[in-house]
Coordinates of C-alpha atoms and ligand atoms in Angstrom, one line a residue:
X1 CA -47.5 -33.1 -72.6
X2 CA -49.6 -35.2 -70.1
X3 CA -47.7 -38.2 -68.5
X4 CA -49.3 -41.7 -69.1
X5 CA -51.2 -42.2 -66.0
X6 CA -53.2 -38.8 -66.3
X7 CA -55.1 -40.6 -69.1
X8 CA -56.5 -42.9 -66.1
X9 CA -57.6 -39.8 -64.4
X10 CA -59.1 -38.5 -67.6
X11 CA -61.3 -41.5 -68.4
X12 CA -62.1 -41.2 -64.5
X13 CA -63.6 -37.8 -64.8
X14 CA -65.5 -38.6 -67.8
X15 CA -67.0 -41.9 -66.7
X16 CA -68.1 -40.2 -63.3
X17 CA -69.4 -37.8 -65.8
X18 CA -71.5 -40.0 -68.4
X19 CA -72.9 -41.6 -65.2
X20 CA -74.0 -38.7 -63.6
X21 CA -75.8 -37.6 -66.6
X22 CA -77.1 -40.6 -68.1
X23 CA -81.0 -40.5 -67.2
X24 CA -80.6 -36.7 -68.6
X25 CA -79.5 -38.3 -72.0
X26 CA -81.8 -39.3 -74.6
X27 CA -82.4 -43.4 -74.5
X28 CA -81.1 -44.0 -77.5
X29 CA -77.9 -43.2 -79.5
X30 CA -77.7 -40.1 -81.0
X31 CA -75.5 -41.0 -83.9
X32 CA -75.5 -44.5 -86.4
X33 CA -73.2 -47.3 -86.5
X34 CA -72.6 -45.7 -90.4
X35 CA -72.4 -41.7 -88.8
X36 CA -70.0 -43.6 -86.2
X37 CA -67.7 -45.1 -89.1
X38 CA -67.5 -42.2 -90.9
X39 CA -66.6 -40.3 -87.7
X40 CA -63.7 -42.5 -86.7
X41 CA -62.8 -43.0 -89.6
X42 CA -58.9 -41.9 -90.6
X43 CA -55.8 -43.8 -91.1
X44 CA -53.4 -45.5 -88.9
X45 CA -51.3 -42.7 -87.1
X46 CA -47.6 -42.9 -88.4
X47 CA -46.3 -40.6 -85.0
X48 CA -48.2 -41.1 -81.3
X49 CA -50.4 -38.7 -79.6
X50 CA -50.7 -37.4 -76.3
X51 CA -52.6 -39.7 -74.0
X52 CA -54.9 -37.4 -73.1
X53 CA -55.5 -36.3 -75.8
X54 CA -56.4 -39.7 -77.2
X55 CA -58.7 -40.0 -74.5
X56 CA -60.8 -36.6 -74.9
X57 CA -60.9 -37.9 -78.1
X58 CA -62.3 -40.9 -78.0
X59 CA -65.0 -39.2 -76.0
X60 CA -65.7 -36.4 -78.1
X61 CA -66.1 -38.5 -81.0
X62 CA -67.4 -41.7 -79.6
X63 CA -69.7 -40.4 -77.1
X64 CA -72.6 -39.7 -80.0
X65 CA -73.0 -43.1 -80.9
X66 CA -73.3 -44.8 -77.5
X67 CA -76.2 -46.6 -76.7
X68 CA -77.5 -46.1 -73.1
X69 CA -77.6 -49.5 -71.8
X70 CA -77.1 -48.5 -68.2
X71 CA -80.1 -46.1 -68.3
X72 CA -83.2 -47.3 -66.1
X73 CA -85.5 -46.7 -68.6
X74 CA -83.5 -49.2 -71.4
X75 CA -85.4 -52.4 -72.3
X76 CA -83.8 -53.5 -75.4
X77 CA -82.8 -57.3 -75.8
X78 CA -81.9 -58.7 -72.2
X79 CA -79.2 -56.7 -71.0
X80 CA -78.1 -55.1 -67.5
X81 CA -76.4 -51.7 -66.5
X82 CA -73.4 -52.2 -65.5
X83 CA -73.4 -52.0 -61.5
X84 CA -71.1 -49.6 -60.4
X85 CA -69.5 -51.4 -57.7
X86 CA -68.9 -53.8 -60.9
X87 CA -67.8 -51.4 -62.9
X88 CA -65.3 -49.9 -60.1
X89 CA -63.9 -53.6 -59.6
X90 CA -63.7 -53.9 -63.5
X91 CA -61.2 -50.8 -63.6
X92 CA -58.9 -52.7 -60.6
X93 CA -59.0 -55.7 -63.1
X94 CA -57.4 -53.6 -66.0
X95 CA -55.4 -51.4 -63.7
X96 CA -54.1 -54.1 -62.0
X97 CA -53.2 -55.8 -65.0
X98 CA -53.8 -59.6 -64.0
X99 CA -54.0 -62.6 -66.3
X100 CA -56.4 -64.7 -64.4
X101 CA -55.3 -67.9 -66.6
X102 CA -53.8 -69.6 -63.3
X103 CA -53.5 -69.1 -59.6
X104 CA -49.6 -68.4 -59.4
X105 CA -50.2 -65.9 -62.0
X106 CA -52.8 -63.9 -59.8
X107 CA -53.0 -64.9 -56.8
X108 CA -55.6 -62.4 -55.5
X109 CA -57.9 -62.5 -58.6
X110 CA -57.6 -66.4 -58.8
X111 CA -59.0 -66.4 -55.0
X112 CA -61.5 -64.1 -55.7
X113 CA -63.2 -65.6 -58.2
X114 CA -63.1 -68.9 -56.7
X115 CA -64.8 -67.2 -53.2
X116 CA -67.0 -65.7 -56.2
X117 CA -67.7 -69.1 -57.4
X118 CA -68.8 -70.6 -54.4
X119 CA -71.6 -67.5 -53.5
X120 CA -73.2 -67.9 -57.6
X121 CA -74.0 -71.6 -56.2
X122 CA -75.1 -70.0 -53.0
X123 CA -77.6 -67.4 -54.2
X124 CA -79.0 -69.8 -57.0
X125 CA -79.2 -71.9 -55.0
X126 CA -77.0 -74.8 -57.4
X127 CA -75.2 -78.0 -56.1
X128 CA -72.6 -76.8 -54.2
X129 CA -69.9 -79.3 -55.4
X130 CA -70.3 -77.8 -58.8
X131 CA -68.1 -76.1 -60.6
X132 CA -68.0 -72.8 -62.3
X133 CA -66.2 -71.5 -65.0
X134 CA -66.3 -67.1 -65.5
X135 CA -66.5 -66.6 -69.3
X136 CA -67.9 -64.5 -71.6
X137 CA -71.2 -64.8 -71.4
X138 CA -73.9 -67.3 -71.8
X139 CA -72.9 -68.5 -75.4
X140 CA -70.1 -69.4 -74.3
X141 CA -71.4 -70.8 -71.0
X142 CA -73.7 -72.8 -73.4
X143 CA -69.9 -73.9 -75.2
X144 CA -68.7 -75.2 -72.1
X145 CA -71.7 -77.1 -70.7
X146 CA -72.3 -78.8 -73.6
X147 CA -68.5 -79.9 -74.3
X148 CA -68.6 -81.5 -70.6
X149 CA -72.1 -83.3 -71.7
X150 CA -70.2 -84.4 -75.0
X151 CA -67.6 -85.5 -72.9
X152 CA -69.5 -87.5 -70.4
X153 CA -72.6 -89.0 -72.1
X154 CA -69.7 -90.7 -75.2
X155 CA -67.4 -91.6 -72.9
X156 CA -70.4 -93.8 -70.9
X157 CA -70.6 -95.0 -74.5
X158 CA -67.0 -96.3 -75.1
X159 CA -65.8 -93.3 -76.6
X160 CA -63.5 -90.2 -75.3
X161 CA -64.0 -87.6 -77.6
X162 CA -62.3 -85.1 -75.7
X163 CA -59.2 -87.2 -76.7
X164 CA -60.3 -88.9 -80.2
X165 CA -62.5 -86.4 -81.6
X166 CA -65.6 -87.2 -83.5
X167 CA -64.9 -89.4 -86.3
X168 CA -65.5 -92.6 -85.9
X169 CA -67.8 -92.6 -83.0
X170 CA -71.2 -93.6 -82.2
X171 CA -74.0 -91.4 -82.6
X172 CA -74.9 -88.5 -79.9
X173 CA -78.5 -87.3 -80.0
X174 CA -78.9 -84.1 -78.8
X175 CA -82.7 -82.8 -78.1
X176 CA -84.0 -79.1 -77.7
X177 CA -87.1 -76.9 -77.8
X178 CA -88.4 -75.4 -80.6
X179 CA -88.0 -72.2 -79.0
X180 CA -83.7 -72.8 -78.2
X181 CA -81.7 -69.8 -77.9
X182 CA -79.5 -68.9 -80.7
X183 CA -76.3 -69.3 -79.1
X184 CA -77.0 -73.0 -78.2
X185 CA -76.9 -74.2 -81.7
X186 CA -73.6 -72.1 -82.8
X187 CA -72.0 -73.8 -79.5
X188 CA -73.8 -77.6 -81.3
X189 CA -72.2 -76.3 -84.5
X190 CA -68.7 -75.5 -83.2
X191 CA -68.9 -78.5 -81.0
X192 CA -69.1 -81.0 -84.1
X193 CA -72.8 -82.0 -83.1
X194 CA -74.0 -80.4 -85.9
X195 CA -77.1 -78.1 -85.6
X196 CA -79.4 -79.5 -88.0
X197 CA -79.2 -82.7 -86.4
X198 CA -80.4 -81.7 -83.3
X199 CA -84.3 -83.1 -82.7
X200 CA -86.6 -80.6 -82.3
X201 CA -89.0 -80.8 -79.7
X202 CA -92.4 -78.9 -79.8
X203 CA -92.8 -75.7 -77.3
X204 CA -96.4 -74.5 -76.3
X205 CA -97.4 -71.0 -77.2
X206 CA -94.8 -69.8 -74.4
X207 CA -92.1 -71.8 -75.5
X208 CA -91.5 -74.5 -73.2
X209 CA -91.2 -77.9 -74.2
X210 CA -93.9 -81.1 -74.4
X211 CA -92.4 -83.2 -71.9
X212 CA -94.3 -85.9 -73.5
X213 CA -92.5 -85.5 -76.8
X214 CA -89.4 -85.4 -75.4
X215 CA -90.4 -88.6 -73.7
X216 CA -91.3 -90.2 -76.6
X217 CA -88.3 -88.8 -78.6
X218 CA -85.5 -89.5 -76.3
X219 CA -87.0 -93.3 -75.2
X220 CA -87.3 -94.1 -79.0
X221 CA -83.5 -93.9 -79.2
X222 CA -80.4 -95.7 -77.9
X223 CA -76.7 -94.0 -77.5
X224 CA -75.4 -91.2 -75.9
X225 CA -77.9 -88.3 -75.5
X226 CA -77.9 -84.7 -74.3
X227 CA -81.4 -82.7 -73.4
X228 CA -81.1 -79.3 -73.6
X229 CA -83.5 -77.0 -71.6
X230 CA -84.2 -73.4 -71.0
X231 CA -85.3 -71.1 -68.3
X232 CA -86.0 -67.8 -69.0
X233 CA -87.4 -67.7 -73.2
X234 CA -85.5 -64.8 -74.2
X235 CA -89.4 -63.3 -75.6
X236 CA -91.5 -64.7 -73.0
X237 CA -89.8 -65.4 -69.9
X238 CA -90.9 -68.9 -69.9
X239 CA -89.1 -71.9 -68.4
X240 CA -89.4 -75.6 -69.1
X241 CA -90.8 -78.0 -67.0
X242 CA -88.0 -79.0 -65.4
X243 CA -89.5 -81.5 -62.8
X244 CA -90.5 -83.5 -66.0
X245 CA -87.3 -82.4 -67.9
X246 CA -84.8 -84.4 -64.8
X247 CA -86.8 -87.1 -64.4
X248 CA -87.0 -87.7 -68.5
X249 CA -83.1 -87.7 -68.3
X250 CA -82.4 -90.1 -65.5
X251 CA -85.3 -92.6 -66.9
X252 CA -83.2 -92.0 -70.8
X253 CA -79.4 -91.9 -69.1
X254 CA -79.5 -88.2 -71.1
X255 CA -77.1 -85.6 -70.3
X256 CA -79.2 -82.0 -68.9
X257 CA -77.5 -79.1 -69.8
X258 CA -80.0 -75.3 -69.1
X259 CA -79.7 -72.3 -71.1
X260 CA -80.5 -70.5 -68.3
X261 CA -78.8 -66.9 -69.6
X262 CA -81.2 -65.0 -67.2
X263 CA -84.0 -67.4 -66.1
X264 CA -81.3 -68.6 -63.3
X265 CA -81.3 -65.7 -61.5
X266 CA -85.2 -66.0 -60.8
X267 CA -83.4 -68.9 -58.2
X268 CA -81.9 -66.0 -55.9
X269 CA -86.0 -64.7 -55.3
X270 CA -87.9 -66.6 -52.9
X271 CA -91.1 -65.4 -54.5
X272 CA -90.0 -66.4 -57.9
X273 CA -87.8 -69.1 -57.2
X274 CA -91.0 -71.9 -57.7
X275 CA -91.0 -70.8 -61.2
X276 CA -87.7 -73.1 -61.6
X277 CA -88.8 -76.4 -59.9
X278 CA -86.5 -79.1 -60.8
X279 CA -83.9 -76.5 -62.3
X280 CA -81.1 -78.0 -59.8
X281 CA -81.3 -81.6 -60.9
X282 CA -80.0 -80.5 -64.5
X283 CA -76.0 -81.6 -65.1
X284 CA -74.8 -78.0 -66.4
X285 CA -76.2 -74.8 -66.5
X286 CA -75.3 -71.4 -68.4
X287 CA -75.9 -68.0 -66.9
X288 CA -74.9 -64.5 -67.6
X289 CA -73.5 -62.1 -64.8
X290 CA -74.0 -59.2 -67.3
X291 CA -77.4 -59.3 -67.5
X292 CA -79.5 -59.9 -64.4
X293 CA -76.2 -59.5 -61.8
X294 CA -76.1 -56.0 -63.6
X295 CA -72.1 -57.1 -64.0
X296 CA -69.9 -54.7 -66.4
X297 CA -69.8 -56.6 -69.8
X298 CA -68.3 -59.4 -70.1
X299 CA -69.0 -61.8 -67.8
X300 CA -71.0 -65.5 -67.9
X301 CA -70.9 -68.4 -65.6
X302 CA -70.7 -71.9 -66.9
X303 CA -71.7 -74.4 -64.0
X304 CA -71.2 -78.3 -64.3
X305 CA -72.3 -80.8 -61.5
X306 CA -69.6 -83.1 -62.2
X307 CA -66.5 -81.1 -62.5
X308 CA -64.3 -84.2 -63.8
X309 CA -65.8 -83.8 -66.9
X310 CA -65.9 -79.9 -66.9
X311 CA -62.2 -80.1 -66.6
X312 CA -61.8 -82.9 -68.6
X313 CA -63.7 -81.2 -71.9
X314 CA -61.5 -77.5 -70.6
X315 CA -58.1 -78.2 -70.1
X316 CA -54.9 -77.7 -71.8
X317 CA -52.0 -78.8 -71.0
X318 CA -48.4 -77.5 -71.8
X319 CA -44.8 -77.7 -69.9
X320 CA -44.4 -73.9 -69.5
X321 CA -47.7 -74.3 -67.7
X322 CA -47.4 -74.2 -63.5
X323 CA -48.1 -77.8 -62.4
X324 CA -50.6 -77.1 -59.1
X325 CA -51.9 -79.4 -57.0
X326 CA -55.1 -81.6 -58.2
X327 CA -57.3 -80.0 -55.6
X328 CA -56.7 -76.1 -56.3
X329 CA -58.8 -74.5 -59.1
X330 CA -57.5 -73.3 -61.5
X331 CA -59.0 -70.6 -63.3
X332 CA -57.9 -71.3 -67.0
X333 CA -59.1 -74.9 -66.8
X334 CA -62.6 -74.1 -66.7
X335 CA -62.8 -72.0 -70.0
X336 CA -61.8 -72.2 -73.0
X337 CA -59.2 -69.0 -72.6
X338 CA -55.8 -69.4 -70.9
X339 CA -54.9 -65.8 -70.7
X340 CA -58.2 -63.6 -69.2
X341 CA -59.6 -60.7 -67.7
X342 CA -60.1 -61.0 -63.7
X343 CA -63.8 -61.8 -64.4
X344 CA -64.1 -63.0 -60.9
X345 CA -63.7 -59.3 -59.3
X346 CA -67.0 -57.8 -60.8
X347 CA -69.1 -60.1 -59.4
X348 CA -67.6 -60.4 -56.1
X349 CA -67.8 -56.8 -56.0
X350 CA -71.8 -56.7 -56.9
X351 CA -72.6 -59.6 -55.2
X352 CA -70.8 -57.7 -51.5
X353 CA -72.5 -54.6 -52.4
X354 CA -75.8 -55.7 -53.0
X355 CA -76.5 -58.7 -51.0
X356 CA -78.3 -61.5 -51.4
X357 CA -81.3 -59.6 -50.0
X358 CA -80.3 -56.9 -52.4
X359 CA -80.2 -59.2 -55.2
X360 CA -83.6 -61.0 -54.5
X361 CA -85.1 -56.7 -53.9
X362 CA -84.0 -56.5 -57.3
X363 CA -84.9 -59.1 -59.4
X364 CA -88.5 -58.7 -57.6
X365 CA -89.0 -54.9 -58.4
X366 CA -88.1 -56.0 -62.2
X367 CA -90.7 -58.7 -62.5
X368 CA -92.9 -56.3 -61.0
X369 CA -92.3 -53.1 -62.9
X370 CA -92.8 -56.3 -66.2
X371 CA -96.4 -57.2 -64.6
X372 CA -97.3 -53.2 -64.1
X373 CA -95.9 -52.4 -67.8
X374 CA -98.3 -55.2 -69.0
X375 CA -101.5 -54.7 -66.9
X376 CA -101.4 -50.9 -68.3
X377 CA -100.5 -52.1 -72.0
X378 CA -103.0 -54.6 -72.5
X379 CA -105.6 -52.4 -71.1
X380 CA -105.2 -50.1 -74.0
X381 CA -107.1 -50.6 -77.4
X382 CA -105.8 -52.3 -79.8
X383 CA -102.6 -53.7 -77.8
X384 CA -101.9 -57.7 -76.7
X385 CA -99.9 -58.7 -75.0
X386 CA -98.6 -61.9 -76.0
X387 CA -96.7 -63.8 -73.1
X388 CA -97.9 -64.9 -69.3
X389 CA -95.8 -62.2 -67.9
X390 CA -94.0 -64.7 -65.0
X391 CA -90.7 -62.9 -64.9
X392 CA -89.3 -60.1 -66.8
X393 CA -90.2 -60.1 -70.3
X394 CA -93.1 -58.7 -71.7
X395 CA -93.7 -59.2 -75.4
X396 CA -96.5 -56.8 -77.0
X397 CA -98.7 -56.8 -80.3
X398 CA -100.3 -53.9 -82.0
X399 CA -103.3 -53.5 -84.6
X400 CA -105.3 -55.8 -85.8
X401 CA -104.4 -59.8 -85.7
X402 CA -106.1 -60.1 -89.0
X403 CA -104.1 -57.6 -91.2
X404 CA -101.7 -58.3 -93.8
X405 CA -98.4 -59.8 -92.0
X406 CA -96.0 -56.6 -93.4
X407 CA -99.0 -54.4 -92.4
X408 CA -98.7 -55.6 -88.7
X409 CA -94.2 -55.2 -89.1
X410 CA -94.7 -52.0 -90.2
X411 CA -97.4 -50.6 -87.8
X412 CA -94.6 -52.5 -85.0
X413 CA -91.7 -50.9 -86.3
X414 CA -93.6 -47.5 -86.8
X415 CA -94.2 -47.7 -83.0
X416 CA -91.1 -48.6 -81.6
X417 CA -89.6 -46.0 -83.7
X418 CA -91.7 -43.5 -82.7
X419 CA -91.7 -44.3 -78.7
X420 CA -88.0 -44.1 -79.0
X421 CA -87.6 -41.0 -80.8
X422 CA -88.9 -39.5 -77.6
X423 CA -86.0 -40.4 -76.0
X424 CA -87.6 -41.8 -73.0
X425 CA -86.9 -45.4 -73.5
X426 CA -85.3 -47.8 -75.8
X427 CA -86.9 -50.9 -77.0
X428 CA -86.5 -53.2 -79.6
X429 CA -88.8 -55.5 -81.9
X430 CA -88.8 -59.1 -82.8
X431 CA -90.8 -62.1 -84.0
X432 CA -92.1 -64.3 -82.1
X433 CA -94.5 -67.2 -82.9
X434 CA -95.2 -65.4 -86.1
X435 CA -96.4 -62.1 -84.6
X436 CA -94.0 -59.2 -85.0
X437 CA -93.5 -57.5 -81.7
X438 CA -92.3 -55.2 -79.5
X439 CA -90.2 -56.8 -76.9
X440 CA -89.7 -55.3 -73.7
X441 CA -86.8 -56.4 -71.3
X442 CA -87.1 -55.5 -67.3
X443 CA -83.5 -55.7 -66.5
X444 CA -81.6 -52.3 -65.8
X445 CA -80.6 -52.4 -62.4
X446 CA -82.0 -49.0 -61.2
X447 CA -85.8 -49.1 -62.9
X448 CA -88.8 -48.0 -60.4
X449 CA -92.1 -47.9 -61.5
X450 CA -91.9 -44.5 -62.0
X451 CA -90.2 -45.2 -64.9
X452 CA -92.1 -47.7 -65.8
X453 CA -95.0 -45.0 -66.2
X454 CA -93.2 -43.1 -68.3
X455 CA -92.5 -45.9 -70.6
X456 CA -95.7 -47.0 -70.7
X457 CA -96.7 -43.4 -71.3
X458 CA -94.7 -42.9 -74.2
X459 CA -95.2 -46.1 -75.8
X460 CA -99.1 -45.5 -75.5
X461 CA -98.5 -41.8 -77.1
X462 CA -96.4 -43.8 -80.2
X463 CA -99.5 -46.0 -80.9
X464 CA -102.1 -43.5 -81.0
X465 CA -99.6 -41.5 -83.3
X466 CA -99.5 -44.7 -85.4
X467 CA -102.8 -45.7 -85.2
X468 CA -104.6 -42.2 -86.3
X469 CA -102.1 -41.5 -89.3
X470 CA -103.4 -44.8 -90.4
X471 CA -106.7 -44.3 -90.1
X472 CA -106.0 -40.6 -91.3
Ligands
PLP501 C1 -78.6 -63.6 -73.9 C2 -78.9 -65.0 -74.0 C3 -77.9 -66.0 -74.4 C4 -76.5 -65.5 -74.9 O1 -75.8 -64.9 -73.9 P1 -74.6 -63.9 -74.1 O2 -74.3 -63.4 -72.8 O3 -75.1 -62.9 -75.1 O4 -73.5 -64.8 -74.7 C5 -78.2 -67.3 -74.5 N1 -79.5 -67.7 -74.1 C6 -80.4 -66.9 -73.7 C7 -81.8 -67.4 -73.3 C8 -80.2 -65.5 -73.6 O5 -81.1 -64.6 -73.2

């Protein structure tokens, strides 16, 4: 019988493991989500089981369904690897076992991530009186921005709904791009705004939005208003104009809250950082640590520029609670959990190990790798490639743009299945401005161009397979 802590020691040896042999593994999972139920499947134990045991497993069995997300060659959705100073920090946080809800609860993690906090506004470059909630990711970074611009843009109104709720009050008008992320109209829908209300304002064939519609749409009404941007369209890449974007809000008294999930982080290159003009003058922004920062999943950063109302839209208050001094942060007040995970720790940890030069290295050597993977693409017959490639995203076509609309999704699909049965690379496919596409995502930490040859290699093998049993 193995005593409780040698189960730490086995998941040790196996992580060190998996990592060592991930770019030896096929990119892709070897089992389905179906296989994987019917593997696991059994019921609850009546009696315990040895810990180690447990562990060995939940590696034996579960190991066949992962899905390679830290390998350099995967591009699927936007997604990082999972950095393993971030990683390492992550274990401390569950080792250590801290609730990160307040300061007197955890001290050390509580400092951390406010010492965290300050370098995200450093390296994207963000006002630095700002504050900055760690949650789960963008979505919920989206959540909290947009509760603060509820907040603030009703209460300049006459009306407080962070204390009276919605009914009864006057109007809010909230305005987004045709091209809005998913996640910013659950966090309208859960925030009583209603996503169907929301006006929607045209996007150009990269999806960013008409500054002159927007104009026009948020001049021709009165009330409280929220605009709500992007920077980084999760097919293209794209950001808004965001010069236009500010100046549209100050001139309409609107609220700007930024989907900016991975766009941000184009902010911490020098090279790239242009691409965001205007990006600081928004009022809240939502960004992801576990994509570009590479952080272990979960983490997301929700950043307001007027942190009365961030607080204001967060907090919860209860006697039990410890009463701290107004100018302390506290952790829980910025998020909608009280009880969390040290989210903080990761990021410090990532941010110390790489640098900001480290950082900007990074993000530059992915947009690059994303310009090389679509220079060598489109030169190929019978292959567009459908976005300006300005950051990371690369979003590619196939056939001929005049066959049948289920023709074209097959012959995608047929491709993307094929290049990732080679076990090279892992992909994914989409639709985007009514073209189904493959959609390729430069974000794993580790990628070199190297890699990207292969890729490219194996997805021009996949279409030439397609394409001649077609034609066959
Ligand atoms: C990924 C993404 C989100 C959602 O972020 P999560 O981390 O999955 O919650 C929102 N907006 C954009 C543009 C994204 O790329």
């Amino acid at each position: 019988m193995s005593g409780p802590l040698d189960t730490l020691q086995e998941a040790f040896q196996h992580a060190i493991d998996y990592r060592t042999g991930l770019e030896d593994r096929a990119c892709a999972p070897r089992k389905s989500y179906h296989e994987m139920r019917d593997i696991f499947a059994e019921p609850l134990p009546e009696t315990g089981s040895d810990g180690v045991a447990v562990i060995r497993d939940l590696v034996a069995r579960g190991d066949q369904g992962l899905m390679p997300m830290a390998h350099p060659r995967f591009f699927g959705w936007v997604l990082g690897a999972s950095h393993p100073a971030g990683v390492a920090a992550d274990w401390l946080a569950s080792a250590w076992g801290q609730n990160t809800g307040g300061h007197t609860s955890s001290p050390t993690t509580a400092a951390v991530e406010e010492i965290a906090a300050g370098w995200i506004l450093d390296i994207l470059d963000l006002p630095r009186q700002a504050s900055v909630g760690f949650v789960t990711g963008a979505s919920s970074g989206n959540l909290v921005g947009l509760a603060a611009a509820r907040g603030k843009t009703m209460r300049a109104h006459g009306w407080d709904p962070d204390a009276d709720g919605l009914f009864g009050a006057p109007e809010l008008h909230v305005f987004i791009g045709d091209d809005g992320h998913t996640s910013v109209f659950s966090a309208l829908q859960l925030l009583g705004l209603g996503p169907k209300r929301a006006i929607r304002i045209d996007t150009d064939r990269q999806g960013r939005m008409n500054p002159q519609h927007l104009a026009r749409e948020t001049r021709a009404r009165a009330g409280p208003k929220i605009i709500i941007g992007q920077a980084g369209q999760i097919n293209s890449g794209a950001f808004d104009p965001f010069d236009d974007l500010v100046a549209i809000a100050a001139e309409t008294g609107a609220w700007l809250h930024v989907d900016a999930a991975f766009g941000l982080w184009a902010r911490a290159n020098p090279d790239l950082k242009p691409l965001t003009s205007g990006l600081e003058g928004a009022d809240s922004w939502a960004t992801d640590g576990h994509k570009w920062l590479q952080t272990p999943f979960d983490t997301g950063y929700a950043i307001v520029r007027h942190p009365q109302d961030h607080l204001r839209a967060m907090t919860a208050w209860a006697s039990y609670l410890p009463v701290t001094d107004e100018a302390d942060r506290v952790p829980a007040q910025l998020v909608p959990e009280l009880s969390r995970r040290a989210r903080g720790l990761p990021t410090w940890a990532i941010l110390k190990t790489l640098g900001r030069e480290g950082v900007a290295e990074m993000i530059g050597r992915h947009c690059a790798v994303a310009r090389h993977m679509a220079e060598r693409l489109a030169a190929a017959p019978g292959i567009r490639v459908m976005n300006d490639v300005v950051l990371n995203q690369v979003t590619v076509s196939f056939g001929d743009p005049d066959a049948s609309m289920e023709e074209r999704k097959k012959q995608t699909e047929s491709v993307i299945d094929t290049a990732v049965a080679t076990g090279k690379l892992f992909v994914g496919g989409g639709q985007w401005h009514g073209e189904w596409v493959m959609r390729i995502s430069v974000s794993s930490q580790n990628i070199s161009l190297a890699d990207a040859d292969i890729a490219v290699g194996a997805i021009l093998a996949a279409w030439e397979t397609v394409r001649t049993a077609d034609t066959a």
